[in-house]
Coordinates of C-alpha atoms and ligand atoms in Angstrom, one line a residue:
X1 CA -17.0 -92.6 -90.4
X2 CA -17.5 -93.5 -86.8
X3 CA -16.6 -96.8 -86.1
X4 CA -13.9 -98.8 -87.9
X5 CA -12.9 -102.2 -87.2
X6 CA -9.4 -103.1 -88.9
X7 CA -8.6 -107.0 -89.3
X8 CA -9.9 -107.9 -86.2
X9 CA -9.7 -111.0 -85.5
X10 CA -10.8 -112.9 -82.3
X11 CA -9.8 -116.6 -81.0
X12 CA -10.4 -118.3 -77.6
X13 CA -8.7 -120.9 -75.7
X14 CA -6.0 -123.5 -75.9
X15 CA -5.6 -126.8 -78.0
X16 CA -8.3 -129.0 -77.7
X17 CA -10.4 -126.0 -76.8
X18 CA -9.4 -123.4 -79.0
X19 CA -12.3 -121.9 -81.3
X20 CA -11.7 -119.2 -84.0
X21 CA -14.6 -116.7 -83.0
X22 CA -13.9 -114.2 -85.4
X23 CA -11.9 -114.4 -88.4
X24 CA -10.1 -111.6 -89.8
X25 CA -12.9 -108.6 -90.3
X26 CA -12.8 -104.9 -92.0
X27 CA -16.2 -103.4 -90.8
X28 CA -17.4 -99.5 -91.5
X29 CA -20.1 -97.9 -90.4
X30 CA -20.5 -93.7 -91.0
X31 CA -22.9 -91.8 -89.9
X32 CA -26.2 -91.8 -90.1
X33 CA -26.3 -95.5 -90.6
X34 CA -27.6 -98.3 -89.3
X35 CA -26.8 -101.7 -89.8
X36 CA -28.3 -105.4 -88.8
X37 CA -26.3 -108.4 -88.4
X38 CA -27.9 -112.1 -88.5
X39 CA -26.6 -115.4 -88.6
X40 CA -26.5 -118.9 -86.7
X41 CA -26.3 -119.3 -83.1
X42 CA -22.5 -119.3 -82.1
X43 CA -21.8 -117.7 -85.4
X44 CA -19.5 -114.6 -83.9
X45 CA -22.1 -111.9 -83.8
X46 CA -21.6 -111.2 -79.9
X47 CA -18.0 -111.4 -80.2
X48 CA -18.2 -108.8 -82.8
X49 CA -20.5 -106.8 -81.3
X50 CA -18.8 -106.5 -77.6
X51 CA -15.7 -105.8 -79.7
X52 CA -16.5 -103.2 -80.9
X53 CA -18.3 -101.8 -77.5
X54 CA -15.1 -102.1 -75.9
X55 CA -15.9 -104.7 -73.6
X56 CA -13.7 -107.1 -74.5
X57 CA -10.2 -106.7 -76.8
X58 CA -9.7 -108.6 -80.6
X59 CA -6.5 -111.1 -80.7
X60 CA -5.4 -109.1 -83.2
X61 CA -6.8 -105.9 -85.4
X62 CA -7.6 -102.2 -84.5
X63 CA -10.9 -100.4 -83.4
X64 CA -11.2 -97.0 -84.7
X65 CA -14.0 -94.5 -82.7
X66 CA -14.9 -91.6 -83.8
X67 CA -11.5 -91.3 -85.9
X68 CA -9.1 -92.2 -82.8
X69 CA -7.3 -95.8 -82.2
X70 CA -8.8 -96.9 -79.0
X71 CA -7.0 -100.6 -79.5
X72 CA -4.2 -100.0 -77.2
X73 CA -6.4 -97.5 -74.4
X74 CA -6.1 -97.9 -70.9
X75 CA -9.0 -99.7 -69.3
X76 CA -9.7 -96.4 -67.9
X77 CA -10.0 -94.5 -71.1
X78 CA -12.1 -97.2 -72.5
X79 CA -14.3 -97.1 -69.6
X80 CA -15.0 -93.1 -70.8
X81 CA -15.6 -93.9 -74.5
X82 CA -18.3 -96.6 -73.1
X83 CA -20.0 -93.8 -70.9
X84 CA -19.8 -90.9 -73.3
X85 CA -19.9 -92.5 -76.6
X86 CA -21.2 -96.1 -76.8
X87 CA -24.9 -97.4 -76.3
X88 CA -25.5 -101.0 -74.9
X89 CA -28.2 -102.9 -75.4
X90 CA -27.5 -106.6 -74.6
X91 CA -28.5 -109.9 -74.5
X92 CA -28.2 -109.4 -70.0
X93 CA -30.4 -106.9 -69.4
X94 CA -28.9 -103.2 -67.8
X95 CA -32.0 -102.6 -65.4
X96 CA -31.0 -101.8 -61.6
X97 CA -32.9 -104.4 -59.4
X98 CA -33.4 -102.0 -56.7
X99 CA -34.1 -99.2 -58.2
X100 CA -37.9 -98.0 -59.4
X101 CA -37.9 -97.2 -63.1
X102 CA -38.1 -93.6 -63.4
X103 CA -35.2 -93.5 -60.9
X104 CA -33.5 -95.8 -63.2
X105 CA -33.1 -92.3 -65.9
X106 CA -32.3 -90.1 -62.6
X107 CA -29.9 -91.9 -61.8
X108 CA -28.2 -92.0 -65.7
X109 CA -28.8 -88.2 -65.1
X110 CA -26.6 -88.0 -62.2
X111 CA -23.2 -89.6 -64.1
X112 CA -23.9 -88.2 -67.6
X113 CA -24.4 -84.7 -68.1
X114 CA -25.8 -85.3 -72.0
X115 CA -29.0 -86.6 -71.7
X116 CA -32.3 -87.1 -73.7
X117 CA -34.5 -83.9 -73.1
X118 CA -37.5 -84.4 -71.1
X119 CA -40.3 -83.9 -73.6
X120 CA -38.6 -86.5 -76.0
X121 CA -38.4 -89.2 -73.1
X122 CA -41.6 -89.1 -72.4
X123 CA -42.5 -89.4 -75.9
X124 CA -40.8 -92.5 -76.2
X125 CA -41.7 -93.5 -72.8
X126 CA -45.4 -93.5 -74.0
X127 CA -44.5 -94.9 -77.8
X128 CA -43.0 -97.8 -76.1
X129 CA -45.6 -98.5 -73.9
X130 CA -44.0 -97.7 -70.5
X131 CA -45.7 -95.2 -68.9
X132 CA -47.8 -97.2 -66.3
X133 CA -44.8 -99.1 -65.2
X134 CA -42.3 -96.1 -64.2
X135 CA -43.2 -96.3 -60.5
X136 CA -42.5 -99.9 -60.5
X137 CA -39.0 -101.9 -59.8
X138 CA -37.8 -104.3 -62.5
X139 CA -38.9 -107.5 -61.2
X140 CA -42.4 -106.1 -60.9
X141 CA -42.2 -106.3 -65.1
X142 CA -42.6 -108.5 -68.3
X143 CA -39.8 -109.7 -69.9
X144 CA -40.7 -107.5 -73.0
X145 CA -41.3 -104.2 -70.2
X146 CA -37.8 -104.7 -69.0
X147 CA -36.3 -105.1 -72.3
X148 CA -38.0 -102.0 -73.3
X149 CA -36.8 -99.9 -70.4
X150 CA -33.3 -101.5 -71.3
X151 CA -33.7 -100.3 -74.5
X152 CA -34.8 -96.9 -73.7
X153 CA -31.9 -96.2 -70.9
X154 CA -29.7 -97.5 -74.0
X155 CA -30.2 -94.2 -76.0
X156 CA -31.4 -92.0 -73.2
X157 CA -27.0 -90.9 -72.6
X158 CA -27.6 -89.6 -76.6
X159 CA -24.7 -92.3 -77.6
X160 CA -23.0 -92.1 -80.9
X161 CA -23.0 -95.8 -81.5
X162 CA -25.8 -97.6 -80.5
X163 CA -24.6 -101.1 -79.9
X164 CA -27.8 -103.7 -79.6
X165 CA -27.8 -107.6 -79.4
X166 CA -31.3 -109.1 -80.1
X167 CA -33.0 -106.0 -78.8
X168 CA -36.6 -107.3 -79.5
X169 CA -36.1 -111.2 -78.9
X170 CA -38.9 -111.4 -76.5
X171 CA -41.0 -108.5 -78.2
X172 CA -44.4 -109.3 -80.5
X173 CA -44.2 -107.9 -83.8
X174 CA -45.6 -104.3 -83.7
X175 CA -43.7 -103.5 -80.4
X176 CA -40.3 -105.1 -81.8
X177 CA -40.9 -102.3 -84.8
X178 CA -41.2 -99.9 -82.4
X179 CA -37.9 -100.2 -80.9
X180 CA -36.1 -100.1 -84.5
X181 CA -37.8 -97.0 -85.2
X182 CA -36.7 -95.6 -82.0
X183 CA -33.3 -96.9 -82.8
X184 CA -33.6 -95.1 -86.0
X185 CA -34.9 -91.7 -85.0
X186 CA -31.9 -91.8 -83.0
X187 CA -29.6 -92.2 -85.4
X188 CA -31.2 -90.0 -88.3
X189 CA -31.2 -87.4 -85.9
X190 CA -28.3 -87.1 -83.5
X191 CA -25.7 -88.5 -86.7
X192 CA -24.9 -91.8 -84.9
X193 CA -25.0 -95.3 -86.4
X194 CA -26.3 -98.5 -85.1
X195 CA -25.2 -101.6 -85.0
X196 CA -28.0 -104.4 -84.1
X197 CA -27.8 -108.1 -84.0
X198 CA -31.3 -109.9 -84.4
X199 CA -33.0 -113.0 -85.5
X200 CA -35.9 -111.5 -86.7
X201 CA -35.9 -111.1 -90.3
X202 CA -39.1 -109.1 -90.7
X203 CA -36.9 -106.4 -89.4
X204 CA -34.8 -106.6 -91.7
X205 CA -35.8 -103.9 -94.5
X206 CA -35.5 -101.3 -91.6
X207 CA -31.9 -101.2 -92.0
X208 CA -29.1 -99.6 -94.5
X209 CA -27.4 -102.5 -94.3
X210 CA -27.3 -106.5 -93.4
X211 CA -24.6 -108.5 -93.0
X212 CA -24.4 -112.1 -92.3
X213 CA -22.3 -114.0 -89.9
X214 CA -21.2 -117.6 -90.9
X215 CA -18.3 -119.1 -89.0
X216 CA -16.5 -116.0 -88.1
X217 CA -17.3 -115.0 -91.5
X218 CA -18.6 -111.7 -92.0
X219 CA -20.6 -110.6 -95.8
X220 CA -22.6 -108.1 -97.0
X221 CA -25.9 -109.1 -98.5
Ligands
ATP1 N1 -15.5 -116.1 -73.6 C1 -15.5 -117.2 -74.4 N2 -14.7 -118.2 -74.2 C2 -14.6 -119.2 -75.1 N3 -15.4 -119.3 -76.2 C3 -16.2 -118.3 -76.5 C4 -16.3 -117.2 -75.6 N4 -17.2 -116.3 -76.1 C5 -17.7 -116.9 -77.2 N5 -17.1 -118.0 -77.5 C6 -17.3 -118.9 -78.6 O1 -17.2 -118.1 -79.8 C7 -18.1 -118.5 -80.8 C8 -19.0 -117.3 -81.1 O2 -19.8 -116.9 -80.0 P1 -20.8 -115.7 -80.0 O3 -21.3 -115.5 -78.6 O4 -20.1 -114.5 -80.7 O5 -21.9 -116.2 -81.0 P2 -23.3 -115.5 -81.4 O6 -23.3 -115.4 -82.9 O7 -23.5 -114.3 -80.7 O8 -24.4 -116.6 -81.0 P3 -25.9 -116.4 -80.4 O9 -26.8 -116.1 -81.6 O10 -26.2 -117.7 -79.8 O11 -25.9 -115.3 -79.4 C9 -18.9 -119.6 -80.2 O12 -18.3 -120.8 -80.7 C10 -18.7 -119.5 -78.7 O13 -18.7 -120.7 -78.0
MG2 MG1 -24.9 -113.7 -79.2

């Protein structure tokens, strides 16, 4: 199993103010798995999600990584099991304004020595459409360009757990499939699991599993 949430629960604010984000949730995912999550707006499925990327800590419950407690880690050692083992893709995008796109990967190259090999990035460069855009900077893209190269420098580290939030929310139909199955050839072949959060329910037989988010709430379907 690589990632294990244990009763984690997650609350916000005071009194007046206070809102029950997350109620009480066992989670597994192993191996080779990937898994979607949908539900309302406001529903919990960030808060899970950054939960269990580290980036921000339950009220209560445990996160379990690659068979280690990293609940009570420094900020420090959290920091490392982001860089080394975690995969973001979120709803803010992780492009560097001033940086061209292909310097974007250098630079990944530079402060992670376990990177995608060349011939398979530009594979996926080409099968995501990207290729006449890699001497360009960010804000010289689409919406669905950048999301793409977010999407691409996501998996590029080789990460264990691919964490995404509405990876293809501004993506048409054929290129939003695209990014799933690169998702999934990730996972089927490097033994790591995904976690995604999407609204899209055409998506949806592409994954092992779906849960649903209601409330806080968090079921199997
Ligand atoms: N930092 C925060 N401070 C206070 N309340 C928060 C915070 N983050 C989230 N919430 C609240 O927690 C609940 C769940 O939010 P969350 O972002 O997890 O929803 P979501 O399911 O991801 O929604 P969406 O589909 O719109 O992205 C909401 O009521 C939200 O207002
Ligand atoms: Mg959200």
């Amino acid at each position: 199993m690589l990632l294990q949430l244990k009763d984690v629960r997650k609350s916000f604010g005071k009194g007046q103010t206070y809102v029950e984000a997350l109620q009480p949730t066992t989670l597994e995912v192993n191996a080779n798995e990937m898994i979607a999550i949908i539900g309302p707006s406001g529903s919990g499925k960030s808060t899970l999600l950054t939960i269990a990327g580290l980036l921000q800590s339950p009220t209560e419950g445990s996160i379990i990584i690659d068979g280690k407690d990293v609940s009570k880690y420094s900020e420090k050692q959290r920091a490392k099991v982001r860089l080394k083992t975690l995969g973001f893709i979120l709803q803010s995008s992780n492009l560097v304004p001033f940086l061209k796109i292909k310097d974007q990967f250098k630079l990944l190259n530079k402060v992670n020595k376990n990177v995608m090999d060349h011939d398979e990035w530009m594979k996926n460069v080409e099968a995501l459409g990207l290729s006449g855009v890699l001497n360009q900077y960010p804000n010289e893209l689409s919406g669905g360009q950048r999301q793409r190269v977010a999407i691409l420098k996501a998996v590029y580290t080789n990460p264990k757990i691919i964490l995404a939030d509405e990876p293809t929310a501004s993506l048409d139909s054929k290129k939003a499939h695209e990014v799933i199955e690169l998702i999934r050839q990730q996972v089927q072949t490097g033994n790591r699991s995904a976690i995604v959060v999407t609204h899209d329910l055409r998506l949806l037989d592409q994954f092992d599993k779906v849960y649903e988010m209601n409330d806080g709430v968090l079921t199997q379907k």
